Coordinates of C-alpha atoms in Angstrom, one line a residue:
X1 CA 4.6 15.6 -48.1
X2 CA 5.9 15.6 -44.3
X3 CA 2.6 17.6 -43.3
X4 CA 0.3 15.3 -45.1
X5 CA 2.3 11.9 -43.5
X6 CA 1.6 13.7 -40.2
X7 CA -2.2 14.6 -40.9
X8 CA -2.7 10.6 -41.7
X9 CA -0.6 9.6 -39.0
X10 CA -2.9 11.6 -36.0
X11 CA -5.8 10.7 -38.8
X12 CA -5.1 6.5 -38.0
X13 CA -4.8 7.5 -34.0
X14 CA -7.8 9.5 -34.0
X15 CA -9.7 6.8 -35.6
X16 CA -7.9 3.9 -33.2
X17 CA -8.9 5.6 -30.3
X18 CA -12.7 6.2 -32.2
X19 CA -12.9 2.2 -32.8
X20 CA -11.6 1.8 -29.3
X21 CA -14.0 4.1 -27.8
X22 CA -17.0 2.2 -30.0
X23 CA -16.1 -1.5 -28.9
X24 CA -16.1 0.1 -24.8
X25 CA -19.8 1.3 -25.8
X26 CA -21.0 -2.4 -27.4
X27 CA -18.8 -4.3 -24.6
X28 CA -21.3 -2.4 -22.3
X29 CA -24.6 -2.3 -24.2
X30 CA -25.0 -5.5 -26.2
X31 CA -26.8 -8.1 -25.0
X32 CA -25.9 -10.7 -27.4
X33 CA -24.5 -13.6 -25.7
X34 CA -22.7 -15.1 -29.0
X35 CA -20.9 -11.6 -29.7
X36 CA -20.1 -10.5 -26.3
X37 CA -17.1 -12.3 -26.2
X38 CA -15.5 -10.8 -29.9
X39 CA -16.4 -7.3 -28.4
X40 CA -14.4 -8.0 -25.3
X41 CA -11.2 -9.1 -27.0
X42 CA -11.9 -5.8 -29.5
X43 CA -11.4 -3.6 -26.5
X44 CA -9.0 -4.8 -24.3
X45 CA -6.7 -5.8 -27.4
X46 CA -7.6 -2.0 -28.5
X47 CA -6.9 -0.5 -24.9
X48 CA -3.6 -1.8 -25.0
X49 CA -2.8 -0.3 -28.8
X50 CA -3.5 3.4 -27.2
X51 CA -0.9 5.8 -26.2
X52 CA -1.4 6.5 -22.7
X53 CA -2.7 9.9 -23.3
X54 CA -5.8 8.3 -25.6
X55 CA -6.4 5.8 -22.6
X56 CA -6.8 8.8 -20.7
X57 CA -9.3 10.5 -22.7
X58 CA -11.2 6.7 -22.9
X59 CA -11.3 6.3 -19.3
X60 CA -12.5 9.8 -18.4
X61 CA -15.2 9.0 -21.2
X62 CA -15.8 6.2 -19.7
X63 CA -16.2 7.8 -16.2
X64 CA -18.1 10.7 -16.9
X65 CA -20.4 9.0 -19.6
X66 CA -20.9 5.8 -18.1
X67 CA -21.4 7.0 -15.1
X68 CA -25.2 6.5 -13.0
X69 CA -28.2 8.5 -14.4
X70 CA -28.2 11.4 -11.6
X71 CA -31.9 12.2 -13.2
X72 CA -33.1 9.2 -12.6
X73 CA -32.0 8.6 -8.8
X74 CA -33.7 12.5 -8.2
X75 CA -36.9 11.1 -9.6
X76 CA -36.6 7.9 -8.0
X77 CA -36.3 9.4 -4.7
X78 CA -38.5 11.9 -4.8
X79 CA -41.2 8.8 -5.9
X80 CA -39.8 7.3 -2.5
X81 CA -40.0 10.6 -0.3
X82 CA -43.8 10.9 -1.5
X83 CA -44.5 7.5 -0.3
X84 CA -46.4 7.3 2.9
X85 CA -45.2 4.9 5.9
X86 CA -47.5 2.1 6.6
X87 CA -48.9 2.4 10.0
X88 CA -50.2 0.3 12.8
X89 CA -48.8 -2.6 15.2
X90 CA -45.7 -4.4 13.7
X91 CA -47.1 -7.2 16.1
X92 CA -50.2 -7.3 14.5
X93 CA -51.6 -8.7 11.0
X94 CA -50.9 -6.3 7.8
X95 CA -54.1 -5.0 6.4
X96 CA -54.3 -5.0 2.2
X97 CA -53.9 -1.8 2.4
X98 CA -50.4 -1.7 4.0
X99 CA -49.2 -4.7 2.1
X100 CA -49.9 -2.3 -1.3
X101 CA -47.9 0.5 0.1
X102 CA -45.0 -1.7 1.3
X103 CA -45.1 -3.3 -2.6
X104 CA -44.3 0.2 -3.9
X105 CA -41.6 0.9 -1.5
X106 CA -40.0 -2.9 -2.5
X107 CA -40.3 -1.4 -5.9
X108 CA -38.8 2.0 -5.0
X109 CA -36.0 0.8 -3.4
X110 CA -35.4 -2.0 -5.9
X111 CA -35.0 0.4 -8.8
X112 CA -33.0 2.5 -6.6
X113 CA -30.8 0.0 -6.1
X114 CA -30.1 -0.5 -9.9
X115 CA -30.0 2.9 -11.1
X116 CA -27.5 3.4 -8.2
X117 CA -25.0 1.2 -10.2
X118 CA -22.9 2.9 -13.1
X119 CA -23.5 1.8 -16.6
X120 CA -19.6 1.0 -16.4
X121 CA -20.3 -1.9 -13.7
X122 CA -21.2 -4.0 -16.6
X123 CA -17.5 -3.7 -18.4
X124 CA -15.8 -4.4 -15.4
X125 CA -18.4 -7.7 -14.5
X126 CA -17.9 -8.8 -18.2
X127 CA -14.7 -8.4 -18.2
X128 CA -14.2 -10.3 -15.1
X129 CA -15.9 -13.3 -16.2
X130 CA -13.2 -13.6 -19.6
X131 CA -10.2 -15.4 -19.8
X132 CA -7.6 -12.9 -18.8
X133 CA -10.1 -10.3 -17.7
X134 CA -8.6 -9.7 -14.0
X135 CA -5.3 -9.5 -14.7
X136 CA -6.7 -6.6 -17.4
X137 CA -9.1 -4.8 -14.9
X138 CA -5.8 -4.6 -12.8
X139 CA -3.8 -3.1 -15.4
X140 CA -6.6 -1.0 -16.1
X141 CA -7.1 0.6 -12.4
X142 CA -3.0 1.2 -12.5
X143 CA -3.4 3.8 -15.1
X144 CA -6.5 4.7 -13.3
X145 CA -4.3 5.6 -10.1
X146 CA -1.6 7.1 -12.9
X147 CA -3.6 9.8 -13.8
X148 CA -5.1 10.2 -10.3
X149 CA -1.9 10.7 -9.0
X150 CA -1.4 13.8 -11.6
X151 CA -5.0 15.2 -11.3
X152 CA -8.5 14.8 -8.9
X153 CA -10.8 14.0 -11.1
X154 CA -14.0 14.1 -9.3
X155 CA -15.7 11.4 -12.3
X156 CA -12.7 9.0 -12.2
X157 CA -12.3 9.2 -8.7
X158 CA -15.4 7.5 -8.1
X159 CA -14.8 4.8 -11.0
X160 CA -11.7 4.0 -9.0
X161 CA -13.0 3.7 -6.1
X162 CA -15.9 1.4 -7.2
X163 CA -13.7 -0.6 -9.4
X164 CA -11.9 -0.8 -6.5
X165 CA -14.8 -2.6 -4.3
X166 CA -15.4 -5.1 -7.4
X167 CA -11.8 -6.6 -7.1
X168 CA -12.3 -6.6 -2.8
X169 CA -14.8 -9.2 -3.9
X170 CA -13.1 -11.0 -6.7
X171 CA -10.2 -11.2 -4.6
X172 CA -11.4 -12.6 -0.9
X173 CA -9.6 -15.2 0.3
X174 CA -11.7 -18.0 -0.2
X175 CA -10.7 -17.2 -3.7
X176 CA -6.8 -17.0 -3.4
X177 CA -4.4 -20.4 -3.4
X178 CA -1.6 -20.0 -0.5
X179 CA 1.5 -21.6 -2.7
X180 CA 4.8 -22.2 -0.9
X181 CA 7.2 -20.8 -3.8
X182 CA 10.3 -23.4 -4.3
X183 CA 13.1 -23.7 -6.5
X184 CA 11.4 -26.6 -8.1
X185 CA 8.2 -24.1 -9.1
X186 CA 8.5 -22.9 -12.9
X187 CA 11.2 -20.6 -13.8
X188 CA 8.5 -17.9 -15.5
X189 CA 7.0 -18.0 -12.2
X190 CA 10.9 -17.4 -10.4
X191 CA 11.5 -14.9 -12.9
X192 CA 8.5 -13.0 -11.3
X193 CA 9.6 -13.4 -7.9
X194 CA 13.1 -11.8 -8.9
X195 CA 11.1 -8.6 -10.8
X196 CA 8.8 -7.9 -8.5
X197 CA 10.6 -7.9 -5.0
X198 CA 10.4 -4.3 -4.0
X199 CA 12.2 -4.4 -0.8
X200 CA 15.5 -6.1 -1.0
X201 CA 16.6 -6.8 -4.6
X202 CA 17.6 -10.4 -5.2
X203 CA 21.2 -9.9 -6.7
X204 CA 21.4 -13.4 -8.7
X205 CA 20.5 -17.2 -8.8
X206 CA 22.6 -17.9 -6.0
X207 CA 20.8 -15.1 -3.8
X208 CA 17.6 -16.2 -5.5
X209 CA 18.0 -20.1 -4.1
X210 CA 19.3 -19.5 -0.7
X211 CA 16.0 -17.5 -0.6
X212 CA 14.0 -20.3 -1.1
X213 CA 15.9 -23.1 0.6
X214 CA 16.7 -24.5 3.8
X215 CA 16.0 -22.3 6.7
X216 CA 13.6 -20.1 4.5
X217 CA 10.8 -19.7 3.2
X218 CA 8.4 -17.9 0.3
X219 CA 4.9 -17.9 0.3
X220 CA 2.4 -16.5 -2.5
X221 CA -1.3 -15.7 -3.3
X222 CA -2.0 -17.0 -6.9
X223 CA -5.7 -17.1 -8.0
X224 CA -7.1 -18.8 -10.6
X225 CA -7.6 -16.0 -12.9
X226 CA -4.2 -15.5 -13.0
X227 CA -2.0 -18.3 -13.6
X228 CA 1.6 -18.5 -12.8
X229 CA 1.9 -15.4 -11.4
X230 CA 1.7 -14.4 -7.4
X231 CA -0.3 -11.2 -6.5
X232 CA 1.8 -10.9 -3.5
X233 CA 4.2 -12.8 -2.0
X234 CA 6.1 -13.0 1.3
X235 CA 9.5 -14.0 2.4
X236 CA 10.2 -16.0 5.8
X237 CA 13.7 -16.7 7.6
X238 CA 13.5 -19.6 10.3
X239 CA 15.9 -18.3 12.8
X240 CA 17.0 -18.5 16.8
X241 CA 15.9 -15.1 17.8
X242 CA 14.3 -12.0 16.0
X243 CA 16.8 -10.5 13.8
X244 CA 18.1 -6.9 14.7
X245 CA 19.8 -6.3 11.4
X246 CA 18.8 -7.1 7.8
X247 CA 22.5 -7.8 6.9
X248 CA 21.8 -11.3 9.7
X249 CA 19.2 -12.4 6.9
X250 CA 20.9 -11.5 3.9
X251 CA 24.4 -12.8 3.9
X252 CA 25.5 -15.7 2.5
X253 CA 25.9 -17.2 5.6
X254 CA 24.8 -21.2 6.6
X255 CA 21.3 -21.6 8.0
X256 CA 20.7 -23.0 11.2
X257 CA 19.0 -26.4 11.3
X258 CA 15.3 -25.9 11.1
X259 CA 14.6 -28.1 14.3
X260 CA 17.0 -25.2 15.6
X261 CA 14.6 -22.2 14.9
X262 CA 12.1 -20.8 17.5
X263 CA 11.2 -17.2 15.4
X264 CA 9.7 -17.1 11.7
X265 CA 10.8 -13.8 10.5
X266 CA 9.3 -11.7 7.8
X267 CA 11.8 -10.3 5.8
X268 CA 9.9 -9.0 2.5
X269 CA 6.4 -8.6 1.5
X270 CA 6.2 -7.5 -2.4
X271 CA 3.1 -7.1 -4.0
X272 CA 3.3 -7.9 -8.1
X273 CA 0.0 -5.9 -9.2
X274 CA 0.3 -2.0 -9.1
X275 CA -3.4 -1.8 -9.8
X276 CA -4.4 -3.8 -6.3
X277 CA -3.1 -0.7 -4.3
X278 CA -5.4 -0.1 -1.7
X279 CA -6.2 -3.9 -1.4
X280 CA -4.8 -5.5 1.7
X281 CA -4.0 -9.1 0.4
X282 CA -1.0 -8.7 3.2
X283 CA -3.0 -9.0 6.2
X284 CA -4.6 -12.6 5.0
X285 CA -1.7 -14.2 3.7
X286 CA 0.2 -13.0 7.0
X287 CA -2.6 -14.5 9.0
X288 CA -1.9 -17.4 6.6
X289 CA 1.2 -18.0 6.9
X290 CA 1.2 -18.1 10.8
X291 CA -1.2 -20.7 11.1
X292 CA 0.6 -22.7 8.3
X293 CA 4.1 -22.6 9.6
X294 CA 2.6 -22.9 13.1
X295 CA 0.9 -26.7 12.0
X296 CA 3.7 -27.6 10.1
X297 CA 6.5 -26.3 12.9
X298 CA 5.2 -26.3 16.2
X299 CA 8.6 -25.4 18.2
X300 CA 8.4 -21.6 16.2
X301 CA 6.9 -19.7 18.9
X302 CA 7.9 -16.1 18.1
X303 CA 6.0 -14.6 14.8
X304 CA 7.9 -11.0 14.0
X305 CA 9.1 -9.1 10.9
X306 CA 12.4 -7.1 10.4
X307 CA 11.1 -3.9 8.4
X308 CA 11.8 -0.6 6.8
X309 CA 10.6 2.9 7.8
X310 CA 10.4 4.7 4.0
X311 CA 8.4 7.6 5.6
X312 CA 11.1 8.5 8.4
X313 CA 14.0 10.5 6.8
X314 CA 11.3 12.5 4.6
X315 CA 9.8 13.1 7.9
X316 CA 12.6 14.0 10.1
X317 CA 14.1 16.3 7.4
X318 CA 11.6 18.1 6.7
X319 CA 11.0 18.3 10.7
X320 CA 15.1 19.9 10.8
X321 CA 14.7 22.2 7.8
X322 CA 11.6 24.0 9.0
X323 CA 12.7 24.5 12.8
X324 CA 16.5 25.5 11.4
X325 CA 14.5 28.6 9.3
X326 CA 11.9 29.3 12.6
X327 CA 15.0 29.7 14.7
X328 CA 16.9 31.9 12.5
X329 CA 13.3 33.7 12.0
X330 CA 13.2 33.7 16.0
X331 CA 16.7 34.9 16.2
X332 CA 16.3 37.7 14.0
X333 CA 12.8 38.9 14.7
X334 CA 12.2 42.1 17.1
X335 CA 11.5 40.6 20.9
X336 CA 7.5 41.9 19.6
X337 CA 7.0 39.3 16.5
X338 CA 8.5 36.6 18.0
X339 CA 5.3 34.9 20.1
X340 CA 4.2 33.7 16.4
X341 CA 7.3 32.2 16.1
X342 CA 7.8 30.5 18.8
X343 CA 4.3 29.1 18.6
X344 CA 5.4 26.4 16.2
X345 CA 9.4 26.8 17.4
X346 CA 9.8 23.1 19.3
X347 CA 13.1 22.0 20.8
X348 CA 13.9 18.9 18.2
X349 CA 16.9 17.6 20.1
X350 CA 18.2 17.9 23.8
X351 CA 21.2 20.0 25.1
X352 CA 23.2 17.0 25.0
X353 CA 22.5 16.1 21.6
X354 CA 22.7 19.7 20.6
X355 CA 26.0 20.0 22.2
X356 CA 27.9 16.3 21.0
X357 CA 27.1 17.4 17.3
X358 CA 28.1 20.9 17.5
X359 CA 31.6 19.5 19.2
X360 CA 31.8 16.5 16.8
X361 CA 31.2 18.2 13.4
X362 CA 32.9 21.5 13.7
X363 CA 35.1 21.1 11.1
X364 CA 33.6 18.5 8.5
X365 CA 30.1 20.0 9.1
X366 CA 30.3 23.3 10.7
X367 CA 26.2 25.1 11.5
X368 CA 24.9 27.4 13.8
X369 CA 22.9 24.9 16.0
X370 CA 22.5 21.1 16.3
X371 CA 19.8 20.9 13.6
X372 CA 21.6 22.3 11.1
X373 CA 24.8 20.6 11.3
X374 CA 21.9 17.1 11.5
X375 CA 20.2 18.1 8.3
X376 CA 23.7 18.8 6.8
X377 CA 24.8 15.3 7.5
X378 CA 21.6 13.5 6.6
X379 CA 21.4 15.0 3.7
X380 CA 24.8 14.1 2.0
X381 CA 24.5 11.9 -0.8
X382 CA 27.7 10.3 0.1
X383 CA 26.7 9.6 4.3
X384 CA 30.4 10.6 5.2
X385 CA 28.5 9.9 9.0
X386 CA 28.5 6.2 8.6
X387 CA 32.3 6.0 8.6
X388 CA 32.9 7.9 11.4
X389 CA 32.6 6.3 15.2
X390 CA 32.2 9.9 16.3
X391 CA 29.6 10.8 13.8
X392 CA 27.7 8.0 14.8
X393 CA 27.6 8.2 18.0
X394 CA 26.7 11.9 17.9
X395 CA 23.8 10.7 15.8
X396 CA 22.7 7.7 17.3
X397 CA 20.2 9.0 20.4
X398 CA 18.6 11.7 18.2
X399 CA 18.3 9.4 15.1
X400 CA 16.6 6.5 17.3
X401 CA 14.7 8.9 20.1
X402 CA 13.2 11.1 16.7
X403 CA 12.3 7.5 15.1
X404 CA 10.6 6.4 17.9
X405 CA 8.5 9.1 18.3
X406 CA 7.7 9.2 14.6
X407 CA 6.0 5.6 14.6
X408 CA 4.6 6.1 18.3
X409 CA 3.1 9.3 17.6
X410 CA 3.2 11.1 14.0
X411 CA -0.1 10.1 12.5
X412 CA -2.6 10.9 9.5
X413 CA -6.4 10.9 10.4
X414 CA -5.3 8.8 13.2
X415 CA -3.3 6.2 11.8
X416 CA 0.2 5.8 12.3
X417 CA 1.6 8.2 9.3
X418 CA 4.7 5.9 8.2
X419 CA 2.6 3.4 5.9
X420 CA 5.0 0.2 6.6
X421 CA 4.0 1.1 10.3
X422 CA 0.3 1.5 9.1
X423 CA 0.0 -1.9 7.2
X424 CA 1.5 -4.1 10.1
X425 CA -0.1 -2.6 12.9
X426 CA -3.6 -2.8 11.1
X427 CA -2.7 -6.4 10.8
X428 CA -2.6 -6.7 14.6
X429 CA 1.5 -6.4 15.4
X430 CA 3.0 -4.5 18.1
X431 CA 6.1 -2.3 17.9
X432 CA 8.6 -4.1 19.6
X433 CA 12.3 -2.6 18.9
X434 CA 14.3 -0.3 16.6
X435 CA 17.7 -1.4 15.6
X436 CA 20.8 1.0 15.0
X437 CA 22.1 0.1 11.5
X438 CA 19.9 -2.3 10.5
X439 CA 20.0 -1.9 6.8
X440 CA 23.1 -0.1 5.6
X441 CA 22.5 -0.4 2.4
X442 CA 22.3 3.2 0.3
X443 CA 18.4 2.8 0.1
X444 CA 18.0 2.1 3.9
X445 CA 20.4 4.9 4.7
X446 CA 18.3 7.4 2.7
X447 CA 14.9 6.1 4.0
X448 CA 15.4 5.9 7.3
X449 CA 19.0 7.0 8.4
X450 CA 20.0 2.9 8.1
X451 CA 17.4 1.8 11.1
X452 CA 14.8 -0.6 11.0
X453 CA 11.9 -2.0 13.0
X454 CA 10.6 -5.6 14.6
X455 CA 7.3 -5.8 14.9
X456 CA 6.2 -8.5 16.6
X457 CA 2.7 -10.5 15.8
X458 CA 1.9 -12.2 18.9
X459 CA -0.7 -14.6 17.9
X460 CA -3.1 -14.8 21.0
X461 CA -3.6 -10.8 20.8
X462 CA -3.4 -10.3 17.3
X463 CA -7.0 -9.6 16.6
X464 CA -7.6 -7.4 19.8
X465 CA -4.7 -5.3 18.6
X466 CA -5.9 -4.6 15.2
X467 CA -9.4 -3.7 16.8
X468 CA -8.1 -1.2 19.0
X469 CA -5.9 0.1 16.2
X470 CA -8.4 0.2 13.6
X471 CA -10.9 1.8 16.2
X472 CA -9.3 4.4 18.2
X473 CA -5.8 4.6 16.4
X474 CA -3.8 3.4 19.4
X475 CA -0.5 1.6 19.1
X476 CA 0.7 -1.5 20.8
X477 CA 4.1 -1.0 21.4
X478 CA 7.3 -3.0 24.2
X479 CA 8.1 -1.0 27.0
X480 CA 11.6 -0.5 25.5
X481 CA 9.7 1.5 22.5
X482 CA 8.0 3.5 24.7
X483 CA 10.8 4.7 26.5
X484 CA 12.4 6.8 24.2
X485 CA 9.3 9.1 23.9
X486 CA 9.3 9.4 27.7
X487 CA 13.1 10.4 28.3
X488 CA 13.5 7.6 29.9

């Protein structure tokens, strides 16, 4: 009896995900006007029904099956390879005879054009034009990503990648609504603000007004295919100077008077959509909100952001834990083996460093060199090194020199590799300072060793420094910056 429950229980899935699978193909093939609309509510009411491992298999059918007719591009340019260039004097008058052959290269390249375009293009345009439809296609590209993120496939790759280029274009900013968020706004819409911020949790309604009141400031990007609900939002303190701590911004301290402020600082950027990864909404609102705040507040002169460096502890301990095994290699290798060692051997921290730790930690943390006794403390879950005045100041010019020199210099194919870093200075901001226990909190602490970063977006230069990051990679960044990486 068990056995047959079970066979009519994976019977009913098999034929949900079958019924599924057979609205997709009419959502994408009919051409009826009046049922198009049925269809479409079949399937995405369907899509949501399936376990996530049956909306795998439907969108891997849907990528490999949907995909473009590889056949037909071959033939189509082989048609257009055989075609031969009309001659003669672009100045002059076309004869008939090269007005013909430039009508079958119009046609050529026309049908190119369309059978270059998936059958799947149709779902997502359909879709997009329903009720409801964008806030599914975004749903619908974070499961996409999910199973990305577990395996390349080649097929679904590419459906993410064009899905991806449809929402650039439903989503420009001629189509987005800048909304100043207030505690007056709907409380479905505060709700969302309190899920979705990813940076610094908003502990209650109290934390959740001062946010929002005097001396701050939240702004979103709704669109109108998505009521009541921000794609991204961003939170601004109006304050005297730049902030060098996170814990200035946080606490429940009185704001100054507004007419007070010279700095708007950005505190928070969330984004609410996992399935718009990829899609910078952050640089337009940013731009946004300068030229907002600047029309409305005229005496804010300074533009800058206090912000978090996820990539740097990953980075710098993985940096320790692979020089502490090449020295011990080096130390134990015959005098013969030891040139490939010390290829990739680099001195990490200077002999002062090295020698403060070593004196500083012998008992607690006891190692063999500098780095060891570092990734020892860095990696305690209870950071025992934040409570001790000589632990901290052992750590301090490492922890800050090391950070420096990973947002100045550590990159991926060009860019600056810390993707906080990456976001901001693509957005045209400069490096301006790091801060010593910025953010003590136990997140900040195991992201970046408790520091944390201005950048500064001076408006006048903020285009001519996202060209010449975009195009050759280079980093504007204060002399103070700087001179860590020199030894200065």
């Amino acid at each position: 009896m068990i056995s047959l429950q079970l066979n009519a229980w994976f019977d009913f899935s098999y034929r949900d995900f079958d019924a599924v699978r057979e609205s997709m193909h009419s959502a994408i093939s009919l051409n009826k006007a009046e049922v198009l609309d049925v269809v479409l509510d079949d399937f995405s009411e369907g899509y949501f029904s399936l376990s996530f491992e049956n909306r795998r298999k439907l969108l891997i059918t849907l990528a490999q099956v949907y995909d473009l007719n590889r056949a037909q591009v071959r033939d189509l340019i082989k048609q257009y390879l055989g075609l031969e260039l009309p001659g003669g004097n672009a100045s002059e008058s076309s004869t008939v005879d090269e007005e013909a052959m430039l009508s079958c290269f119009y046609r050529v390249e026309r049908n190119l054009r369309q059978v270059l375009k998936p059958a799947y293009e149709v779902l997502f345009e359909r879709l997009n034009n329903r009720p409801g439809g964008l806030k599914f296609l975004s749903i619908f590209r974070a499961d996409v990503l999910s199973i990305l993120a577990e395996e390349n496939i080649a097929s679904l790759r590419a459906l993410d990648s064009y899905l991806k280029e449809k929402l650039n274009t439903w989503l420009s900013p001629a189509a987005l609504e800048l909304h100043q968020i207030t505690w007056d706004d709907p409380a479905s819409l505060l709700e969302k603000i309190v899920a979705y911020e990813a940076v610094h949790p908003i502990s209650n309604l109290l934390d959740l007004k001062r946010r929002l009141g005097v001396g701050r400031r939240c702004f979103g990007y709704l669109h109108p295919a998505i009521r009541g609900e921000p794609l991204i939002f961003i939170e601004v303190a109006l304050l005297r100077n730049v902030a060098q701590t996170i814990q200035e911004v946080l606490w429940d301290t009185p704001p100054i008077p507004e007419s007070e402020a010279t700095c708007a600082l950005f505190y928070s950027i969330s984004s609410t959509q996992p399935g718009l990864a990829g899609i910078n909404l952050g640089k337009f609102l940013i731009k946004r909100v300068i030229k907002l705040v600047k029309r409305e507040m005229p005496h804010i002169s300074t533009f800058a952001t206090i912000s978090p460096i996820p990539g740097y502890m990953q980075w710098l301990l993985s940096k320790l834990a692979s020089q502490s095994i090449l020295a011990e290699v080096e130390n134990m290798s015959p005098s013969s083996s030891s040139g490939s060692v010390s290829t990739f051997r680099e001195n990490i921290l200077e002999p002062e460093e090295e020698k403060l730790l070593l004196s500083c930690s012998e008992e607690s943390f006891p190692g063999k060199s500098g780095m060891d006794v570092m990734l020892k403390l860095l990696t305690s879950t209870k950071f025992e090194w934040i409570s001790s005045p000589e632990l901290l100041s052992a750590l301090k010019p490492p922890l800050m020199r090391l950070c420096a020199r990973y947002l100045l210099e550590e990159k991926k194919r060009g860019k600056a590799l810390d993707s906080v870093a990456n976001f901001h200075l693509q957005n045209g901001a400069m490096i301006e300072r790091i801060n010593w226990m910025a953010d003590r909190s136990e997140k900040g602490l195991r992201q970046s060793g408790g520091i944390m970063v201005n950048y500064i977006y001076r408006v006048e230069r903020i285009d001519e420094c996202a060209h010449s990051y975009f195009s050759t990679g280079h980093i504007h960044a204060s002399n103070d910056i700087r001179r860590y990486t020199l030894g200065v």
